[in-house]
């Protein structure tokens, strides 16, 4: 379980393709205390640490993960958002995030607003139905608040801290991001349909 409060921006050191999956080595300073077997959200996708090194973590992403996320497009030098799993007693600063990416969204606009920015994302209808104004959405592992709903997606107001400390400040129109909709909305729909 995660909160969508990114702890650091990591950097891909190696991305080795293997039979439809990818083995990653990622530079991580603050998250480097993780041990093999620990869960870490990598741009919103829960991955298991397979090995550690001097300031690096290694992960395997299987074909299912590559098919559902943007991780398959990562190359050495690319930045990623990193968050270690939530530990008992830690504050829940964002919202409940599983690290189970529901799909991808495409950035259609990224416009500066004062020190912040407004991000517009195009979402598939099967994801958009879980979105509500002022509700939560995890984008590349970052817990965000939906500022406005559109017929084809959402708008999100990004604060300066998020722009500086996550990869979202580097987005451009056309870029794809990982999206996880609100877990509680999915459960509410399931219970209501029973």
Backbone as CSV, one residue per row, in Angstrom:
resi,resn,N_x,N_y,N_z,CA_x,CA_y,CA_z,C_x,C_y,C_z
1,UNK,0.848,-1.176,0.000,0.000,0.000,0.000,0.893,1.237,0.000
2,UNK,0.471,2.248,-0.727,1.210,3.499,-0.857,0.256,4.662,-0.600
3,UNK,0.800,5.879,-0.592,-0.025,7.057,-0.367,0.001,8.038,-1.538
4,UNK,0.902,7.822,-2.499,1.038,8.763,-3.596,1.871,9.973,-3.234
5,UNK,2.573,9.908,-2.099,3.500,10.972,-1.721,4.905,10.501,-2.121
6,UNK,5.366,10.982,-3.243,6.646,10.545,-3.808,7.782,10.952,-2.881
7,UNK,8.671,10.027,-2.613,9.808,10.287,-1.718,11.028,10.815,-2.452
8,UNK,11.162,10.425,-3.729,12.295,10.950,-4.504,12.114,10.667,-5.987
9,UNK,12.857,11.433,-6.769,12.958,11.174,-8.201,14.174,10.307,-8.415
10,UNK,13.951,9.133,-8.946,15.065,8.252,-9.286,15.417,8.415,-10.749
11,UNK,16.480,7.713,-11.157,16.921,7.768,-12.552,17.213,6.355,-13.024
12,UNK,16.699,6.005,-14.198,16.946,4.683,-14.770,18.411,4.598,-15.186
13,UNK,19.109,3.611,-14.643,20.512,3.369,-14.997,20.583,2.337,-16.113
14,UNK,19.742,1.302,-16.031,19.718,0.259,-17.055,18.299,-0.264,-17.208
15,UNK,17.948,-0.609,-18.459,16.652,-1.215,-18.776,16.922,-2.321,-19.788
16,UNK,16.999,-3.554,-19.301,17.359,-4.692,-20.147,16.114,-5.501,-20.487
17,UNK,15.766,-5.534,-21.776,14.600,-6.284,-22.243,14.901,-7.781,-22.181
18,UNK,13.894,-8.572,-21.741,14.082,-10.022,-21.654,12.747,-10.742,-21.814
19,UNK,12.480,-11.243,-23.004,11.277,-12.033,-23.241,9.972,-11.309,-22.978
20,UNK,9.869,-10.072,-23.322,8.644,-9.307,-23.113,8.621,-8.522,-21.823
21,UNK,9.524,-8.829,-20.906,9.647,-8.079,-19.662,10.859,-7.164,-19.708
22,UNK,11.095,-6.463,-18.621,12.257,-5.567,-18.537,12.858,-5.673,-17.137
23,UNK,14.185,-5.782,-17.080,14.909,-5.731,-15.800,15.473,-4.316,-15.677
24,UNK,15.104,-3.631,-14.590,15.526,-2.250,-14.370,16.547,-2.149,-13.254
25,UNK,17.516,-1.267,-13.445,18.372,-0.818,-12.339,18.156,0.685,-12.252
26,UNK,17.760,1.144,-11.057,17.368,2.539,-10.864,18.191,3.166,-9.750
27,UNK,18.735,4.328,-10.052,19.476,5.094,-9.046,18.479,5.671,-8.049
28,UNK,18.731,5.413,-6.767,17.829,5.874,-5.709,18.660,6.192,-4.479
29,UNK,18.612,7.429,-4.024,19.380,7.801,-2.842,18.570,7.585,-1.571
30,UNK,17.400,8.189,-1.497,16.585,8.118,-0.282,15.859,6.788,-0.128
31,UNK,15.597,6.112,-1.226,14.879,4.842,-1.181,15.850,3.664,-1.194
32,UNK,17.140,3.939,-1.237,18.151,2.890,-1.360,18.208,1.981,-0.131
33,UNK,17.558,2.352,0.975,17.529,1.493,2.165,16.629,0.273,1.963
34,UNK,15.851,0.251,0.892,14.965,-0.887,0.625,15.805,-2.154,0.469
35,UNK,15.197,-3.276,0.797,15.880,-4.565,0.730,15.186,-5.461,-0.291
36,UNK,15.882,-6.478,-0.794,15.222,-7.416,-1.701,13.940,-7.962,-1.070
37,UNK,12.876,-7.985,-1.863,11.564,-8.416,-1.390,10.646,-7.274,-1.018
38,UNK,11.203,-6.071,-0.797,10.384,-4.907,-0.468,9.633,-4.413,-1.701
39,UNK,8.480,-3.794,-1.461,7.700,-3.177,-2.533,8.044,-1.696,-2.623
40,UNK,8.219,-1.227,-3.855,8.472,0.188,-4.127,7.615,0.571,-5.323
41,UNK,6.927,1.690,-5.244,6.164,2.192,-6.379,7.126,2.940,-7.296
42,UNK,7.202,2.490,-8.539,8.053,3.106,-9.557,7.123,3.768,-10.570
43,UNK,7.049,5.083,-10.518,6.097,5.854,-11.335,4.696,5.266,-11.235
44,UNK,4.330,4.910,-9.994,2.979,4.449,-9.716,2.767,2.963,-9.807
45,UNK,3.765,2.212,-10.239,3.628,0.776,-10.419,4.372,0.040,-9.305
46,UNK,3.653,-0.770,-8.543,4.259,-1.518,-7.443,5.165,-2.606,-8.005
47,UNK,6.459,-2.509,-7.706,7.442,-3.502,-8.128,8.183,-4.024,-6.910
48,UNK,8.685,-5.241,-7.014,9.438,-5.866,-5.932,10.926,-5.673,-6.161
49,UNK,11.622,-5.208,-5.137,13.075,-5.056,-5.224,13.699,-6.445,-5.335
50,UNK,14.523,-6.653,-6.373,15.184,-7.951,-6.560,16.635,-7.928,-6.102
51,UNK,17.246,-6.743,-6.115,18.643,-6.609,-5.682,18.915,-5.146,-5.374
52,UNK,19.933,-4.915,-4.565,20.358,-3.551,-4.234,21.844,-3.417,-4.507
53,UNK,22.271,-2.176,-4.714,23.684,-1.890,-4.924,24.010,-0.573,-4.269
54,UNK,25.133,0.001,-4.633,25.536,1.308,-4.112,24.605,2.377,-4.665
55,UNK,23.548,2.689,-3.916,22.611,3.723,-4.346,21.714,3.312,-5.494
56,UNK,21.552,1.996,-5.716,20.666,1.540,-6.779,19.741,0.439,-6.272
57,UNK,18.602,0.326,-6.949,17.637,-0.744,-6.706,17.361,-1.422,-8.038
58,UNK,17.118,-2.736,-7.987,16.799,-3.476,-9.207,15.407,-4.084,-9.099
59,UNK,14.721,-4.132,-10.256,13.341,-4.618,-10.333,13.151,-5.388,-11.632
60,UNK,12.211,-6.326,-11.613,11.782,-7.003,-12.836,10.336,-6.624,-13.107
61,UNK,10.061,-6.171,-14.320,8.696,-5.880,-14.752,8.318,-6.939,-15.780
62,UNK,7.265,-7.694,-15.486,6.835,-8.795,-16.352,6.000,-8.256,-17.519
63,UNK,5.750,-9.096,-18.548,4.990,-8.620,-19.711,3.647,-7.981,-19.367
64,UNK,2.923,-8.493,-18.371,1.639,-7.894,-17.966,1.840,-6.444,-17.533
65,UNK,2.882,-6.196,-16.751,3.191,-4.833,-16.290,3.554,-3.942,-17.462
66,UNK,4.371,-4.451,-18.359,4.798,-3.668,-19.523,3.595,-3.314,-20.398
67,UNK,2.653,-4.243,-20.549,1.483,-4.002,-21.401,0.547,-2.941,-20.822
68,UNK,0.453,-2.845,-19.494,-0.524,-1.945,-18.856,0.040,-0.584,-18.454
69,UNK,1.360,-0.448,-18.458,1.973,0.776,-17.941,2.892,1.418,-18.980
70,UNK,3.483,2.522,-18.591,4.453,3.202,-19.454,5.880,2.718,-19.212
71,UNK,6.072,1.765,-18.301,7.428,1.346,-17.938,8.213,0.774,-19.113
72,UNK,7.547,0.155,-20.063,8.237,-0.429,-21.210,8.955,0.594,-22.073
73,UNK,8.566,1.855,-21.971,9.206,2.910,-22.758,10.371,3.578,-22.058
74,UNK,10.670,3.164,-20.821,11.764,3.797,-20.084,13.127,3.407,-20.653
75,UNK,14.010,4.389,-20.706,15.381,4.196,-21.193,16.351,4.739,-20.153
76,UNK,17.608,4.305,-20.191,18.599,4.869,-19.275,18.619,6.396,-19.342
77,UNK,18.648,7.010,-18.171,18.631,8.467,-18.064,17.257,9.025,-17.752
78,UNK,16.202,8.262,-18.003,14.840,8.732,-17.723,14.603,8.813,-16.222
79,UNK,13.796,9.787,-15.817,13.430,9.946,-14.418,12.190,9.142,-14.076
80,UNK,12.114,8.690,-12.820,10.946,7.969,-12.314,10.632,8.473,-10.917
81,UNK,9.354,8.395,-10.543,8.927,8.742,-9.190,9.027,7.494,-8.322
82,UNK,9.611,7.628,-7.129,9.788,6.483,-6.234,9.108,6.734,-4.897
83,UNK,8.390,5.704,-4.425,7.793,5.751,-3.095,7.884,4.357,-2.469
84,UNK,8.540,4.244,-1.313,8.538,2.952,-0.619,7.147,2.663,-0.064
85,UNK,6.878,1.397,0.216,5.575,1.012,0.760,5.339,1.692,2.107
86,UNK,4.066,1.982,2.367,3.640,2.602,3.622,3.883,1.640,4.775
87,UNK,4.466,2.137,5.833,4.693,1.321,7.028,3.678,1.723,8.101
88,UNK,3.306,0.769,8.940,2.345,1.032,10.009,2.824,2.205,10.858
89,UNK,1.910,3.132,11.142,2.234,4.282,11.973,2.675,5.509,11.203
90,UNK,2.963,5.371,9.899,3.347,6.535,9.106,2.102,7.327,8.714
91,UNK,2.244,8.631,8.537,1.077,9.438,8.156,0.617,9.115,6.737
92,UNK,-0.687,9.155,6.537,-1.276,8.953,5.219,-1.499,10.328,4.615
93,UNK,-0.497,10.836,3.933,-0.556,12.204,3.438,-1.300,12.371,2.131
94,UNK,-1.414,11.327,1.350,-2.096,11.435,0.066,-3.440,10.742,0.120
95,UNK,-3.561,9.622,-0.601,-4.763,8.782,-0.525,-4.320,7.328,-0.688
96,UNK,-5.235,6.390,-0.491,-4.885,4.980,-0.617,-4.530,4.662,-2.068
97,UNK,-3.293,4.232,-2.278,-2.797,3.879,-3.606,-2.224,2.471,-3.509
98,UNK,-2.629,1.591,-4.402,-2.146,0.217,-4.368,-0.884,-0.001,-5.194
99,UNK,-0.655,0.858,-6.171,0.443,0.607,-7.097,0.024,-0.350,-8.196
100,UNK,-1.295,-0.556,-8.344,-1.855,-1.390,-9.402,-2.410,-0.455,-10.467
101,UNK,-1.612,-0.158,-11.451,-1.972,0.821,-12.478,-3.198,0.334,-13.242
102,UNK,-4.210,1.212,-13.345,-5.441,0.869,-14.054,-5.326,1.090,-15.554
103,UNK,-4.445,1.969,-15.968,-4.280,2.248,-17.383,-3.380,3.446,-17.597
104,UNK,-3.326,3.848,-18.844,-2.514,5.003,-19.215,-3.423,6.163,-19.595
105,UNK,-2.903,7.350,-19.437,-3.598,8.555,-19.883,-2.607,9.369,-20.702
106,UNK,-3.143,10.197,-21.583,-2.290,11.042,-22.423,-2.445,12.496,-22.000
107,UNK,-1.321,13.169,-21.818,-1.342,14.603,-21.529,-1.732,15.338,-22.808
108,UNK,-2.789,16.148,-22.719,-3.211,16.918,-23.883,-2.859,18.393,-23.747
109,UNK,-2.559,18.840,-22.526,-2.140,20.221,-22.307,-1.357,20.302,-21.006
110,UNK,-0.381,21.172,-20.990,0.409,21.459,-19.794,0.701,22.948,-19.843
111,UNK,-0.034,23.706,-19.036,0.070,25.162,-19.100,0.480,25.723,-17.744
112,UNK,1.451,26.604,-17.743,1.897,27.244,-16.509,0.824,28.187,-16.000
113,UNK,0.610,28.169,-14.678,-0.318,29.070,-13.993,0.415,29.629,-12.787
114,UNK,0.970,30.823,-12.925,1.784,31.379,-11.849,2.978,30.477,-11.605
115,UNK,3.202,30.075,-10.350,4.306,29.176,-10.026,3.944,27.714,-10.249
116,UNK,2.653,27.427,-10.464,2.189,26.066,-10.674,1.893,25.803,-12.135
117,UNK,1.093,24.782,-12.379,0.713,24.440,-13.749,-0.624,23.720,-13.740
118,UNK,-1.293,23.738,-14.887,-2.538,22.991,-15.063,-2.258,21.898,-16.090
119,UNK,-2.512,20.657,-15.664,-2.305,19.488,-16.509,-3.660,18.962,-16.953
120,UNK,-3.815,18.751,-18.248,-5.033,18.156,-18.774,-4.686,16.757,-19.283
121,UNK,-5.448,15.769,-18.807,-5.241,14.377,-19.196,-6.458,13.837,-19.914
122,UNK,-6.223,13.103,-20.989,-7.284,12.387,-21.692,-7.353,10.976,-21.106
123,UNK,-8.535,10.602,-20.613,-8.729,9.291,-19.984,-9.748,8.479,-20.761
124,UNK,-9.537,7.171,-20.803,-10.520,6.276,-21.408,-11.792,6.306,-20.567
125,UNK,-12.969,6.131,-21.200,-14.239,6.173,-20.456,-14.283,5.217,-19.265
126,UNK,-13.648,4.038,-19.390,-13.680,3.077,-18.288,-12.881,3.544,-17.074
127,UNK,-12.013,4.524,-17.233,-11.299,5.125,-16.108,-11.971,6.418,-15.661
128,UNK,-12.460,7.184,-16.613,-13.068,8.479,-16.316,-14.293,8.334,-15.412
129,UNK,-14.981,7.209,-15.500,-16.200,7.045,-14.695,-15.908,7.004,-13.195
130,UNK,-14.674,6.756,-12.814,-14.299,6.735,-11.393,-13.813,8.094,-10.892
131,UNK,-13.806,9.072,-11.752,-13.272,10.390,-11.397,-14.384,11.347,-11.000
132,UNK,-14.145,12.125,-9.961,-15.072,13.169,-9.537,-14.260,14.429,-9.237
133,UNK,-14.897,15.570,-9.435,-14.223,16.830,-9.123,-13.860,16.855,-7.639
134,UNK,-12.650,17.244,-7.357,-12.047,17.283,-6.012,-11.771,15.879,-5.458
135,UNK,-11.897,14.866,-6.313,-11.537,13.503,-5.925,-10.056,13.250,-6.169
136,UNK,-9.602,12.067,-5.797,-8.189,11.714,-5.908,-7.911,10.889,-7.158
137,UNK,-6.703,11.078,-7.694,-6.215,10.325,-8.841,-4.706,10.212,-8.691
138,UNK,-4.166,9.011,-8.863,-2.713,8.842,-8.833,-2.196,8.889,-10.263
139,UNK,-1.282,9.810,-10.530,-0.698,9.992,-11.858,0.806,9.780,-11.741
140,UNK,1.307,8.743,-12.408,2.712,8.343,-12.281,3.120,8.213,-10.811
141,UNK,2.174,7.743,-10.000,2.447,7.494,-8.590,2.257,8.683,-7.679
142,UNK,1.830,9.816,-8.217,1.655,11.033,-7.430,0.177,11.204,-7.090
143,UNK,-0.141,11.337,-5.806,-1.511,11.579,-5.370,-1.900,13.009,-5.729
144,UNK,-2.940,13.137,-6.557,-3.364,14.451,-7.023,-4.862,14.620,-6.846
145,UNK,-5.293,15.879,-6.816,-6.704,16.219,-6.702,-7.215,16.685,-8.058
146,UNK,-8.328,16.137,-8.480,-8.925,16.517,-9.756,-9.552,17.902,-9.606
147,UNK,-9.090,18.849,-10.413,-9.595,20.225,-10.343,-10.855,20.393,-11.174
148,UNK,-10.950,19.660,-12.290,-12.121,19.785,-13.160,-12.283,18.525,-13.983
149,UNK,-13.549,18.191,-14.259,-13.874,17.072,-15.145,-14.178,17.617,-16.527
150,UNK,-13.786,16.851,-17.540,-14.088,17.175,-18.930,-14.776,15.955,-19.541
151,UNK,-15.345,16.108,-20.701,-15.994,14.969,-21.354,-15.003,13.858,-21.682
152,UNK,-13.750,14.239,-21.947,-12.749,13.252,-22.357,-11.635,13.053,-21.331
153,UNK,-11.745,13.682,-20.166,-10.677,13.528,-19.190,-10.807,14.456,-18.001
154,UNK,-9.661,14.804,-17.444,-9.626,15.625,-16.228,-8.588,16.727,-16.360
155,UNK,-8.735,17.728,-15.497,-7.713,18.765,-15.339,-7.236,18.711,-13.905
156,UNK,-5.927,18.895,-13.747,-5.306,18.834,-12.429,-4.425,20.055,-12.255
157,UNK,-4.572,20.732,-11.122,-3.715,21.873,-10.794,-2.503,21.335,-10.035
158,UNK,-1.315,21.590,-10.578,-0.075,21.116,-9.969,0.603,22.254,-9.210
159,UNK,0.923,21.999,-7.956,1.592,23.009,-7.125,3.090,23.001,-7.413
160,UNK,3.794,24.093,-7.100,5.230,24.168,-7.380,6.034,23.011,-6.778
161,UNK,5.700,22.566,-5.565,6.448,21.478,-4.931,6.378,20.208,-5.784
162,UNK,5.196,19.891,-6.286,5.028,18.707,-7.137,5.825,18.851,-8.423
163,UNK,5.809,20.027,-9.018,6.558,20.264,-10.257,8.056,20.077,-10.044
164,UNK,8.540,20.482,-8.879,9.977,20.419,-8.598,10.444,19.041,-8.149
165,UNK,9.605,18.313,-7.417,10.055,17.074,-6.780,9.562,15.785,-7.432
166,UNK,8.811,15.879,-8.536,8.365,14.687,-9.256,8.657,14.877,-10.743
167,UNK,8.418,13.824,-11.501,8.635,13.898,-12.948,7.518,14.652,-13.667
168,UNK,6.449,15.000,-12.959,5.319,15.662,-13.620,5.683,17.034,-14.164
169,UNK,6.684,17.678,-13.592,7.118,18.977,-14.090,7.766,18.916,-15.463
170,UNK,8.085,17.712,-15.929,8.733,17.528,-17.232,7.759,17.089,-18.321
171,UNK,6.465,16.965,-17.973,5.491,16.491,-18.956,5.283,17.491,-20.085
172,UNK,4.953,16.940,-21.241,4.606,17.751,-22.406,3.395,17.116,-23.071
173,UNK,2.598,17.896,-23.804,1.460,17.317,-24.508,1.900,16.132,-25.376
174,UNK,1.126,15.059,-25.294,1.441,13.842,-26.032,2.083,12.761,-25.177
175,UNK,2.663,13.154,-24.037,3.287,12.176,-23.145,2.219,11.304,-22.492
176,UNK,2.565,10.037,-22.262,1.666,9.130,-21.549,2.106,8.981,-20.104
177,UNK,1.123,8.798,-19.230,1.382,8.612,-17.802,0.587,7.418,-17.296
178,UNK,1.047,6.838,-16.191,0.321,5.767,-15.521,-0.753,6.376,-14.636
179,UNK,-1.934,5.762,-14.634,-3.044,6.271,-13.844,-3.624,5.149,-12.994
180,UNK,-3.848,5.453,-11.717,-4.598,4.560,-10.836,-5.755,5.360,-10.263
181,UNK,-6.969,4.916,-10.563,-8.146,5.616,-10.061,-8.337,5.292,-8.583
182,UNK,-9.239,6.022,-7.953,-9.477,5.872,-6.528,-10.001,4.477,-6.194
183,UNK,-9.282,3.785,-5.347,-9.638,2.435,-4.915,-11.033,2.374,-4.318
184,UNK,-11.394,3.375,-3.516,-12.697,3.375,-2.858,-13.832,3.489,-3.875
185,UNK,-13.611,4.223,-4.961,-14.644,4.348,-6.000,-14.886,3.004,-6.675
186,UNK,-13.834,2.238,-6.900,-13.997,0.920,-7.532,-14.773,-0.026,-6.622
187,UNK,-14.456,-0.014,-5.326,-15.179,-0.874,-4.391,-16.644,-0.449,-4.262
188,UNK,-16.895,0.856,-4.241,-18.265,1.344,-4.132,-19.076,0.892,-5.336
189,UNK,-18.493,0.960,-6.532,-19.202,0.515,-7.728,-19.494,-0.975,-7.644
190,UNK,-18.531,-1.743,-7.232,-18.705,-3.209,-7.136,-19.813,-3.571,-6.138
191,UNK,-19.812,-2.917,-4.998,-20.823,-3.190,-3.973,-22.221,-2.758,-4.437
192,UNK,-22.294,-1.632,-5.131,-23.585,-1.128,-5.590,-24.177,-2.019,-6.684
193,UNK,-23.321,-2.693,-7.448,-23.820,-3.522,-8.538,-24.209,-4.926,-8.065
194,UNK,-23.855,-5.291,-6.839,-24.128,-6.649,-6.334,-25.603,-6.829,-6.009
